[in-house]
mmCIF file of C-alpha atoms and ligand atoms in Angstrom:
data_model
loop_
_atom_site.group_PDB
_atom_site.id
_atom_site.type_symbol
_atom_site.label_atom_id
_atom_site.label_comp_id
_atom_site.label_asym_id
_atom_site.label_seq_id
_atom_site.Cartn_x
_atom_site.Cartn_y
_atom_site.Cartn_z
ATOM 1 C CA UNK F 1400 53.010 26.055 189.612
ATOM 2 C CA UNK F 1401 51.681 27.536 186.342
ATOM 3 C CA UNK F 1402 48.634 29.760 186.553
ATOM 4 C CA UNK F 1403 45.878 30.104 183.959
ATOM 5 C CA UNK F 1404 43.053 32.625 183.789
ATOM 6 C CA UNK F 1405 40.032 31.697 181.738
ATOM 7 C CA UNK F 1406 36.883 33.439 180.556
ATOM 8 C CA UNK F 1407 33.892 31.272 179.652
ATOM 9 C CA UNK F 1408 34.773 28.755 182.349
ATOM 10 C CA UNK F 1409 31.155 27.665 182.889
ATOM 11 C CA UNK F 1410 30.713 26.830 179.193
ATOM 12 C CA UNK F 1411 31.364 23.556 177.408
ATOM 13 C CA UNK F 1412 34.959 24.342 176.385
ATOM 14 C CA UNK F 1413 35.789 26.067 179.665
ATOM 15 C CA UNK F 1414 34.844 22.957 181.601
ATOM 16 C CA UNK F 1415 36.965 20.609 179.460
ATOM 17 C CA UNK F 1416 39.915 23.003 179.426
ATOM 18 C CA UNK F 1417 39.726 23.495 183.206
ATOM 19 C CA UNK F 1418 39.857 19.695 183.645
ATOM 20 C CA UNK F 1419 42.862 19.457 181.346
ATOM 21 C CA UNK F 1420 44.749 22.272 183.091
ATOM 22 C CA UNK F 1421 43.975 20.944 186.587
ATOM 23 C CA UNK F 1422 45.245 17.523 185.456
ATOM 24 C CA UNK F 1423 48.468 19.176 184.347
ATOM 25 C CA UNK F 1424 48.879 20.782 187.774
ATOM 26 C CA UNK F 1425 47.855 24.366 186.898
ATOM 27 C CA UNK F 1426 46.239 26.725 189.318
ATOM 28 C CA UNK F 1427 43.030 27.672 187.471
ATOM 29 C CA UNK F 1428 41.282 31.033 187.806
ATOM 30 C CA UNK F 1429 37.877 31.456 186.186
ATOM 31 C CA UNK F 1430 36.233 34.749 185.391
ATOM 32 C CA UNK F 1431 32.565 34.518 186.326
ATOM 33 C CA UNK F 1432 29.791 36.935 185.455
ATOM 34 C CA UNK F 1433 27.202 37.921 187.966
ATOM 35 C CA UNK F 1434 23.923 36.258 186.960
ATOM 36 C CA UNK F 1435 20.656 36.018 188.862
ATOM 37 C CA UNK F 1436 20.680 32.232 188.626
ATOM 38 C CA UNK F 1437 23.824 30.107 188.997
ATOM 39 C CA UNK F 1438 24.839 28.170 185.921
ATOM 40 C CA UNK F 1439 27.764 25.967 186.898
ATOM 41 C CA UNK F 1440 26.460 22.522 185.963
ATOM 42 C CA UNK F 1441 29.413 21.840 183.629
ATOM 43 C CA UNK F 1442 32.008 22.493 186.331
ATOM 44 C CA UNK F 1443 30.096 21.287 189.407
ATOM 45 C CA UNK F 1444 32.552 18.379 189.828
ATOM 46 C CA UNK F 1445 35.647 20.641 189.884
ATOM 47 C CA UNK F 1446 34.275 23.852 191.356
ATOM 48 C CA UNK F 1447 36.259 23.520 194.584
ATOM 49 C CA UNK F 1448 39.535 23.352 192.638
ATOM 50 C CA UNK F 1449 38.881 26.586 190.710
ATOM 51 C CA UNK F 1450 39.329 30.097 192.026
ATOM 52 C CA UNK F 1451 36.509 32.258 190.694
ATOM 53 C CA UNK F 1452 36.992 35.951 190.028
ATOM 54 C CA UNK F 1453 34.038 38.220 189.454
ATOM 55 C CA UNK F 1454 34.095 40.013 186.125
ATOM 56 C CA UNK F 1455 32.582 40.594 182.712
ATOM 57 C CA UNK F 1456 34.165 40.839 179.256
ATOM 58 C CA UNK F 1457 32.399 44.151 178.662
ATOM 59 C CA UNK F 1458 33.950 45.709 181.805
ATOM 60 C CA UNK F 1459 37.646 46.418 181.279
ATOM 61 C CA UNK F 1460 38.172 47.417 184.909
ATOM 62 C CA UNK F 1461 36.987 43.988 186.048
ATOM 63 C CA UNK F 1462 39.433 42.290 183.651
ATOM 64 C CA UNK F 1463 42.338 44.404 184.893
ATOM 65 C CA UNK F 1464 41.455 43.430 188.453
ATOM 66 C CA UNK F 1465 41.211 39.755 187.479
ATOM 67 C CA UNK F 1466 44.626 39.807 185.788
ATOM 68 C CA UNK F 1467 46.149 41.600 188.802
ATOM 69 C CA UNK F 1468 44.631 39.104 191.215
ATOM 70 C CA UNK F 1469 45.754 36.030 189.265
ATOM 71 C CA UNK F 1470 49.037 37.118 187.576
ATOM 72 C CA UNK F 1471 48.512 34.347 185.000
ATOM 73 C CA UNK F 1472 51.108 32.624 182.803
ATOM 74 C CA UNK F 1473 48.350 31.783 180.319
ATOM 75 C CA UNK F 1474 45.053 33.478 179.482
ATOM 76 C CA UNK F 1475 42.308 31.643 177.580
ATOM 77 C CA UNK F 1476 39.546 33.857 176.203
ATOM 78 C CA UNK F 1477 36.643 31.448 175.677
ATOM 79 C CA UNK F 1478 33.820 33.728 176.809
ATOM 80 C CA UNK F 1479 31.358 35.038 174.219
ATOM 81 C CA UNK F 1480 27.741 35.385 173.210
ATOM 82 C CA UNK F 1481 28.273 32.153 171.293
ATOM 83 C CA UNK F 1482 24.847 31.308 169.847
ATOM 84 C CA UNK F 1483 24.871 32.437 166.207
ATOM 85 C CA UNK F 1484 21.061 32.586 165.856
ATOM 86 C CA UNK F 1485 20.742 35.021 168.778
ATOM 87 C CA UNK F 1486 23.254 37.389 167.221
ATOM 88 C CA UNK F 1487 20.540 38.758 164.892
ATOM 89 C CA UNK F 1488 18.119 39.803 167.636
ATOM 90 C CA UNK F 1489 21.050 40.893 169.883
ATOM 91 C CA UNK F 1490 23.674 42.271 167.466
ATOM 92 C CA UNK F 1491 25.063 45.095 169.627
ATOM 93 C CA UNK F 1492 25.379 42.909 172.719
ATOM 94 C CA UNK F 1493 27.095 40.242 170.577
ATOM 95 C CA UNK F 1494 29.525 42.803 169.155
ATOM 96 C CA UNK F 1495 30.307 44.101 172.656
ATOM 97 C CA UNK F 1496 31.010 40.726 174.240
ATOM 98 C CA UNK F 1497 32.192 38.558 171.347
ATOM 99 C CA UNK F 1498 34.105 41.360 169.569
ATOM 100 C CA UNK F 1499 35.085 44.217 171.895
ATOM 101 C CA UNK F 1500 35.420 41.786 174.809
ATOM 102 C CA UNK F 1501 38.518 40.351 173.110
ATOM 103 C CA UNK F 1502 40.077 43.800 172.929
ATOM 104 C CA UNK F 1503 39.262 44.405 176.599
ATOM 105 C CA UNK F 1504 40.973 41.159 177.571
ATOM 106 C CA UNK F 1505 44.011 41.930 175.407
ATOM 107 C CA UNK F 1506 44.260 45.402 176.954
ATOM 108 C CA UNK F 1507 44.127 43.977 180.474
ATOM 109 C CA UNK F 1508 46.943 41.569 179.552
ATOM 110 C CA UNK F 1509 49.003 44.243 177.791
ATOM 111 C CA UNK F 1510 48.726 46.679 180.690
ATOM 112 C CA UNK F 1511 49.109 44.271 183.597
ATOM 113 C CA UNK F 1512 50.805 41.063 182.478
ATOM 114 C CA UNK F 1513 52.359 41.463 179.012
ATOM 115 C CA UNK F 1514 54.438 38.309 179.410
ATOM 116 C CA UNK F 1515 51.326 36.115 179.655
ATOM 117 C CA UNK F 1516 50.445 33.863 176.738
ATOM 118 C CA UNK F 1517 47.034 34.581 175.258
ATOM 119 C CA UNK F 1518 44.582 32.277 173.478
ATOM 120 C CA UNK F 1519 41.657 33.669 171.485
ATOM 121 C CA UNK F 1520 38.728 31.412 170.622
ATOM 122 C CA UNK F 1521 38.245 32.260 166.962
ATOM 123 C CA UNK F 1522 35.612 30.473 164.932
ATOM 124 C CA UNK F 1523 34.953 28.819 161.586
ATOM 125 C CA UNK F 1524 31.910 31.128 161.394
ATOM 126 C CA UNK F 1525 34.417 33.746 160.188
ATOM 127 C CA UNK F 1526 34.619 31.849 156.869
ATOM 128 C CA UNK F 1527 30.847 32.131 156.431
ATOM 129 C CA UNK F 1528 30.135 32.242 152.713
ATOM 130 C CA UNK F 1529 33.260 30.237 152.046
ATOM 131 C CA UNK F 1530 35.853 31.460 149.536
ATOM 132 C CA UNK F 1531 37.495 28.030 149.240
ATOM 133 C CA UNK F 1532 36.968 24.464 150.405
ATOM 134 C CA UNK F 1533 38.411 23.091 152.600
ATOM 135 C CA UNK F 1534 39.033 26.207 154.696
ATOM 136 C CA UNK F 1535 42.511 26.824 156.083
ATOM 137 C CA UNK F 1536 44.337 29.582 157.975
ATOM 138 C CA UNK F 1537 44.794 31.696 154.821
ATOM 139 C CA UNK F 1538 41.207 31.423 153.531
ATOM 140 C CA UNK F 1539 39.634 34.914 153.373
ATOM 141 C CA UNK F 1540 36.839 35.646 155.850
ATOM 142 C CA UNK F 1541 33.253 36.385 154.789
ATOM 143 C CA UNK F 1542 31.108 36.303 157.936
ATOM 144 C CA UNK F 1543 27.359 35.769 157.549
ATOM 145 C CA UNK F 1544 26.072 36.842 160.969
ATOM 146 C CA UNK F 1545 26.673 39.559 163.559
ATOM 147 C CA UNK F 1546 28.381 36.768 165.532
ATOM 148 C CA UNK F 1547 30.745 35.965 162.652
ATOM 149 C CA UNK F 1548 31.530 39.652 162.124
ATOM 150 C CA UNK F 1549 32.316 40.088 165.842
ATOM 151 C CA UNK F 1550 34.616 37.033 165.748
ATOM 152 C CA UNK F 1551 36.468 38.495 162.747
ATOM 153 C CA UNK F 1552 37.178 41.616 164.811
ATOM 154 C CA UNK F 1553 38.339 39.455 167.744
ATOM 155 C CA UNK F 1554 40.610 37.483 165.442
ATOM 156 C CA UNK F 1555 42.278 40.476 163.788
ATOM 157 C CA UNK F 1556 42.697 42.439 167.003
ATOM 158 C CA UNK F 1557 44.496 39.404 168.443
ATOM 159 C CA UNK F 1558 46.813 39.280 165.417
ATOM 160 C CA UNK F 1559 47.275 43.052 165.684
ATOM 161 C CA UNK F 1560 48.243 42.930 169.381
ATOM 162 C CA UNK F 1561 50.762 40.203 168.576
ATOM 163 C CA UNK F 1562 52.291 42.356 165.847
ATOM 164 C CA UNK F 1563 52.001 45.736 167.629
ATOM 165 C CA UNK F 1564 53.069 44.792 171.149
ATOM 166 C CA UNK F 1565 54.859 41.495 170.661
ATOM 167 C CA UNK F 1566 52.318 39.683 172.844
ATOM 168 C CA UNK F 1567 52.382 35.882 172.694
ATOM 169 C CA UNK F 1568 48.847 35.851 171.283
ATOM 170 C CA UNK F 1569 47.395 32.880 169.386
ATOM 171 C CA UNK F 1570 44.093 32.413 167.677
ATOM 172 C CA UNK F 1571 42.524 28.988 167.297
ATOM 173 C CA UNK F 1572 40.047 28.891 164.423
ATOM 174 C CA UNK F 1573 37.872 26.126 165.789
ATOM 175 C CA UNK F 1574 35.215 24.413 163.735
ATOM 176 C CA UNK F 1575 32.040 23.178 165.481
ATOM 177 C CA UNK F 1576 32.835 21.028 168.488
ATOM 178 C CA UNK F 1577 30.267 19.251 170.600
ATOM 179 C CA UNK F 1578 29.828 17.035 173.653
ATOM 180 C CA UNK F 1579 27.245 16.023 176.247
ATOM 181 C CA UNK F 1580 28.014 19.420 177.845
ATOM 182 C CA UNK F 1581 26.980 21.392 174.764
ATOM 183 C CA UNK F 1582 24.246 23.969 175.375
ATOM 184 C CA UNK F 1583 20.768 22.716 174.542
ATOM 185 C CA UNK F 1584 20.118 25.332 171.790
ATOM 186 C CA UNK F 1585 22.910 24.128 169.497
ATOM 187 C CA UNK F 1586 21.748 21.702 166.871
ATOM 188 C CA UNK F 1587 23.659 18.551 167.951
ATOM 189 C CA UNK F 1588 22.467 18.737 171.544
ATOM 190 C CA UNK F 1589 18.998 19.879 170.546
ATOM 191 C CA UNK F 1590 18.726 16.709 168.430
ATOM 192 C CA UNK F 1591 20.224 14.268 170.970
ATOM 193 C CA UNK F 1592 18.139 15.743 173.805
ATOM 194 C CA UNK F 1593 15.063 15.678 171.548
ATOM 195 C CA UNK F 1594 15.669 12.011 170.672
ATOM 196 C CA UNK F 1595 15.903 11.148 174.366
ATOM 197 C CA UNK F 1596 12.741 13.092 175.223
ATOM 198 C CA UNK F 1597 10.839 11.373 172.396
ATOM 199 C CA UNK F 1598 12.095 7.985 173.579
ATOM 200 C CA UNK F 1599 10.964 8.809 177.122
ATOM 201 C CA UNK F 1600 7.501 9.808 175.854
ATOM 202 C CA UNK F 1601 7.944 13.467 176.867
ATOM 203 C CA UNK F 1602 7.438 14.834 173.348
ATOM 204 C CA UNK F 1603 6.500 13.577 169.886
ATOM 205 C CA UNK F 1604 7.877 16.210 167.584
ATOM 206 C CA UNK F 1605 11.286 17.821 167.054
ATOM 207 C CA UNK F 1606 11.200 21.173 165.273
ATOM 208 C CA UNK F 1607 14.355 22.050 163.339
ATOM 209 C CA UNK F 1608 15.532 24.563 160.741
ATOM 210 C CA UNK F 1609 17.801 23.944 157.750
ATOM 211 C CA UNK F 1610 18.579 20.213 157.410
ATOM 212 C CA UNK F 1611 20.911 20.720 154.435
ATOM 213 C CA UNK F 1612 23.555 22.825 156.243
ATOM 214 C CA UNK F 1613 26.931 21.082 156.427
ATOM 215 C CA UNK F 1614 29.318 21.309 159.355
ATOM 216 C CA UNK F 1615 32.702 19.871 160.325
ATOM 217 C CA UNK F 1616 31.824 18.537 163.787
ATOM 218 C CA UNK F 1617 34.395 17.283 166.305
ATOM 219 C CA UNK F 1618 34.548 16.448 170.022
ATOM 220 C CA UNK F 1619 35.129 19.408 172.375
ATOM 221 C CA UNK F 1620 37.356 17.308 174.659
ATOM 222 C CA UNK F 1621 39.794 16.828 171.760
ATOM 223 C CA UNK F 1622 39.708 20.505 170.776
ATOM 224 C CA UNK F 1623 40.723 22.010 174.141
ATOM 225 C CA UNK F 1624 43.971 20.059 173.881
ATOM 226 C CA UNK F 1625 44.794 22.008 170.699
ATOM 227 C CA UNK F 1626 44.217 25.285 172.594
ATOM 228 C CA UNK F 1627 46.728 24.311 175.257
ATOM 229 C CA UNK F 1628 49.256 23.061 172.669
ATOM 230 C CA UNK F 1629 49.178 26.432 170.850
ATOM 231 C CA UNK F 1630 50.398 28.176 174.007
ATOM 232 C CA UNK F 1631 53.252 25.675 174.505
ATOM 233 C CA UNK F 1632 54.976 26.448 171.168
ATOM 234 C CA UNK F 1633 58.088 28.583 170.675
ATOM 235 C CA UNK F 1634 56.242 31.171 168.587
ATOM 236 C CA UNK F 1635 52.642 32.378 168.669
ATOM 237 C CA UNK F 1636 50.559 31.538 165.608
ATOM 238 C CA UNK F 1637 47.025 30.867 164.331
ATOM 239 C CA UNK F 1638 45.645 27.396 163.650
ATOM 240 C CA UNK F 1639 42.560 25.790 162.133
ATOM 241 C CA UNK F 1640 41.227 23.037 164.387
ATOM 242 C CA UNK F 1641 38.835 20.686 162.590
ATOM 243 C CA UNK F 1642 38.304 17.035 161.654
ATOM 244 C CA UNK F 1643 38.536 17.427 157.873
ATOM 245 C CA UNK F 1644 35.109 15.769 157.425
ATOM 246 C CA UNK F 1645 31.736 17.365 156.862
ATOM 247 C CA UNK F 1646 28.169 16.147 157.452
ATOM 248 C CA UNK F 1647 24.689 17.571 156.930
ATOM 249 C CA UNK F 1648 22.302 18.297 159.787
ATOM 250 C CA UNK F 1649 20.169 15.535 158.217
ATOM 251 C CA UNK F 1650 23.072 13.053 158.676
ATOM 252 C CA UNK F 1651 23.224 14.022 162.323
ATOM 253 C CA UNK F 1652 19.471 13.514 162.695
ATOM 254 C CA UNK F 1653 19.631 10.095 161.002
ATOM 255 C CA UNK F 1654 22.439 8.825 163.227
ATOM 256 C CA UNK F 1655 20.899 10.155 166.454
ATOM 257 C CA UNK F 1656 17.390 8.767 165.858
ATOM 258 C CA UNK F 1657 18.659 5.417 164.573
ATOM 259 C CA UNK F 1658 20.860 4.996 167.650
ATOM 260 C CA UNK F 1659 17.753 5.199 169.848
ATOM 261 C CA UNK F 1660 15.792 2.853 167.554
ATOM 262 C CA UNK F 1661 13.547 5.637 166.224
ATOM 263 C CA UNK F 1662 12.565 6.719 162.692
ATOM 264 C CA UNK F 1663 13.422 10.389 162.263
ATOM 265 C CA UNK F 1664 10.783 10.892 159.539
ATOM 266 C CA UNK F 1665 8.078 10.203 162.153
ATOM 267 C CA UNK F 1666 9.207 13.058 164.403
ATOM 268 C CA UNK F 1667 11.217 15.779 162.676
ATOM 269 C CA UNK F 1668 9.309 18.835 161.473
ATOM 270 C CA UNK F 1669 10.946 21.656 159.543
ATOM 271 C CA UNK F 1670 10.019 25.000 161.089
ATOM 272 C CA UNK F 1671 10.605 28.448 159.615
ATOM 273 C CA UNK F 1672 11.393 29.936 163.042
ATOM 274 C CA UNK F 1673 14.719 28.033 163.122
ATOM 275 C CA UNK F 1674 15.889 29.172 159.687
ATOM 276 C CA UNK F 1675 18.523 31.934 159.796
ATOM 277 C CA UNK F 1676 18.379 35.265 157.900
ATOM 278 C CA UNK F 1677 21.710 34.343 156.261
ATOM 279 C CA UNK F 1678 23.071 30.794 156.423
ATOM 280 C CA UNK F 1679 26.558 29.326 156.391
ATOM 281 C CA UNK F 1680 25.913 26.457 153.988
ATOM 282 C CA UNK F 1681 29.127 24.474 154.204
ATOM 283 C CA UNK F 1682 32.064 24.308 156.579
ATOM 284 C CA UNK F 1683 34.946 21.902 156.151
ATOM 285 C CA UNK F 1684 38.285 22.564 157.798
ATOM 286 C CA UNK F 1685 41.795 21.576 156.802
ATOM 287 C CA UNK F 1686 43.628 20.764 160.060
ATOM 288 C CA UNK F 1687 47.009 19.996 158.423
ATOM 289 C CA UNK F 1688 48.891 22.848 160.093
ATOM 290 C CA UNK F 1689 47.693 21.839 163.587
ATOM 291 C CA UNK F 1690 48.589 18.229 162.811
ATOM 292 C CA UNK F 1691 52.058 19.098 161.578
ATOM 293 C CA UNK F 1692 53.085 21.834 163.993
ATOM 294 C CA UNK F 1693 51.173 20.901 167.140
ATOM 295 C CA UNK F 1694 51.088 17.137 166.628
ATOM 296 C CA UNK F 1695 47.347 17.400 167.250
ATOM 297 C CA UNK F 1696 44.746 14.953 165.955
ATOM 298 C CA UNK F 1697 41.053 14.542 166.639
ATOM 299 C CA UNK F 1698 40.314 11.191 168.301
ATOM 300 C CA UNK F 1699 36.518 10.911 168.371
ATOM 301 C CA UNK F 1700 34.648 10.286 165.090
ATOM 302 C CA UNK F 1701 31.378 12.053 164.212
ATOM 303 C CA UNK F 1702 29.338 8.847 164.640
ATOM 304 C CA UNK F 1703 30.877 8.095 168.053
ATOM 305 C CA UNK F 1704 30.363 11.694 169.147
ATOM 306 C CA UNK F 1705 26.641 11.623 168.330
ATOM 307 C CA UNK F 1706 26.208 8.219 169.951
ATOM 308 C CA UNK F 1707 28.007 9.454 173.090
ATOM 309 C CA UNK F 1708 25.612 12.413 173.264
ATOM 310 C CA UNK F 1709 22.475 10.325 172.622
ATOM 311 C CA UNK F 1710 23.480 7.839 175.317
ATOM 312 C CA UNK F 1711 24.150 10.607 177.804
ATOM 313 C CA UNK F 1712 20.747 12.174 177.138
ATOM 314 C CA UNK F 1713 18.878 8.842 177.199
ATOM 315 C CA UNK F 1714 20.342 8.196 180.640
ATOM 316 C CA UNK F 1715 19.312 11.668 181.761
ATOM 317 C CA UNK F 1716 15.665 10.754 181.074
ATOM 318 C CA UNK F 1717 16.023 7.319 182.657
ATOM 319 C CA UNK F 1718 16.175 5.403 179.339
HETATM 320 O O1 F7E G 338 24.022 25.285 164.082
HETATM 321 C C1 F7E G 338 21.507 24.375 161.505
HETATM 322 C C2 F7E G 338 21.926 25.832 161.589
HETATM 323 O O2 F7E G 338 23.635 26.406 166.275
HETATM 324 C C3 F7E G 338 24.614 24.419 163.167
HETATM 325 C C4 F7E G 338 28.757 27.765 167.711
HETATM 326 O O3 F7E G 338 29.515 27.043 168.658
HETATM 327 O O4 F7E G 338 29.821 26.606 165.926
HETATM 328 C C5 F7E G 338 28.553 26.936 166.462
HETATM 329 O O5 F7E G 338 27.791 27.692 165.534
HETATM 330 C C6 F7E G 338 23.794 24.342 161.871
HETATM 331 C C7 F7E G 338 23.408 25.715 161.283
HETATM 332 O O6 F7E G 338 26.017 25.945 165.463
HETATM 333 C C8 F7E G 338 18.618 23.996 163.669
HETATM 334 O O7 F7E G 338 21.188 26.625 160.656
HETATM 335 C C9 F7E G 338 19.162 23.482 161.629
HETATM 336 O O8 F7E G 338 23.604 25.677 159.902
HETATM 337 O O9 F7E G 338 24.661 24.084 166.256
HETATM 338 P P1 F7E G 338 24.534 25.412 165.605
HETATM 339 P P2 F7E G 338 26.706 27.073 164.540
HETATM 340 O O10 F7E G 338 25.759 28.152 164.207
HETATM 341 O O11 F7E G 338 27.387 26.375 163.417
HETATM 342 C C10 F7E G 338 30.644 27.723 165.558
HETATM 343 C C11 F7E G 338 31.985 27.180 165.140
HETATM 344 C C12 F7E G 338 30.716 28.767 166.603
HETATM 345 O O12 F7E G 338 31.719 29.482 166.719
HETATM 346 C C13 F7E G 338 29.479 29.064 167.378
HETATM 347 O O13 F7E G 338 29.771 29.729 168.605
HETATM 348 O O14 F7E G 338 22.578 23.682 162.149
HETATM 349 N N1 F7E G 338 20.242 24.086 162.188
HETATM 350 N N2 F7E G 338 18.152 23.415 162.516
HETATM 351 C C14 F7E G 338 19.941 24.420 163.456
HETATM 352 N N3 F7E G 338 20.665 25.019 164.421
HETATM 353 C C15 F7E G 338 20.084 25.212 165.627
HETATM 354 N N4 F7E G 338 20.802 25.793 166.615
HETATM 355 N N5 F7E G 338 18.782 24.824 165.879
HETATM 356 C C16 F7E G 338 18.006 24.217 164.920
HETATM 357 O O15 F7E G 338 16.863 23.866 165.162
#
């Protein structure tokens, strides 16, 4: 039986990847941070099938112990301080977890289980102020947030460990990916949850930031398959994972409100507090390499993704 160790198991991607690996017959180990309140909603339905190990990306000794206890064939590093907006008020914490945390995990693997295959969750935020459009694996990075800068470090240290120590280390440069399990702060879920709350009469207004920002949004359930595929190849490599289509935040708002029979102009208010100190204006990925080499393709369209999320949230509020 193959064994996988995962960080970020309680997050959106961790929950979908854990489902996929359990389906494939893996034994799944999940690194779990100590928190004062439990946050395992996303994996409630599979929690008895996962073996949890206590640890934190900023504590190398805990990662070494986790690797020793699990002796994994595959390691997926999905844990991070992943909310871009919070990386300005918490830049050092973000650098420690999202950046140095990758190095800690690589060190634990190098010292204890160098034959394990390693996946790093890199991000389209590394492209930031984009040097070319669409963005591909060779597009230069220009991060626009402490989060993006930390991810650039995580990406290059992964490449460096592959080249220095011959680790089977891959980096997936994933563009935005969403689902009904997305955290409530991220714009897609904030909008679909807001639509449902408005429909249920719980609020009238939805306060948002920059409506002109463009993102390449896909479905998280599709994207975790690409992660797994990267670790099944003969050689380790880096891949862009994206849909190849881009939409504005305004597009997202229009689709979500219309799906619930609401007029967005009656509810959406632009608020300065949600504008970022430096914005990533446009992201659009070129997923050709993943298509060709991994045989990977996104299955869920942007419209269907937003509708899926609106319907989930409407149900949540009894609509
Ligand atoms: O923002 C704009 C905001 O917070 C998307 C993370 O998973 O994907 C995610 O990062 C856009 C930005 O995601 C609001 O300014 C407008 O332009 O949903 P988001 P993100 O920052 O793109 C990448 C790939 C990651 O790696 C990250 O971990 O939407 N926007 N108004 C807003 N965003 C938020 N959150 N809230 C607003 O009210």
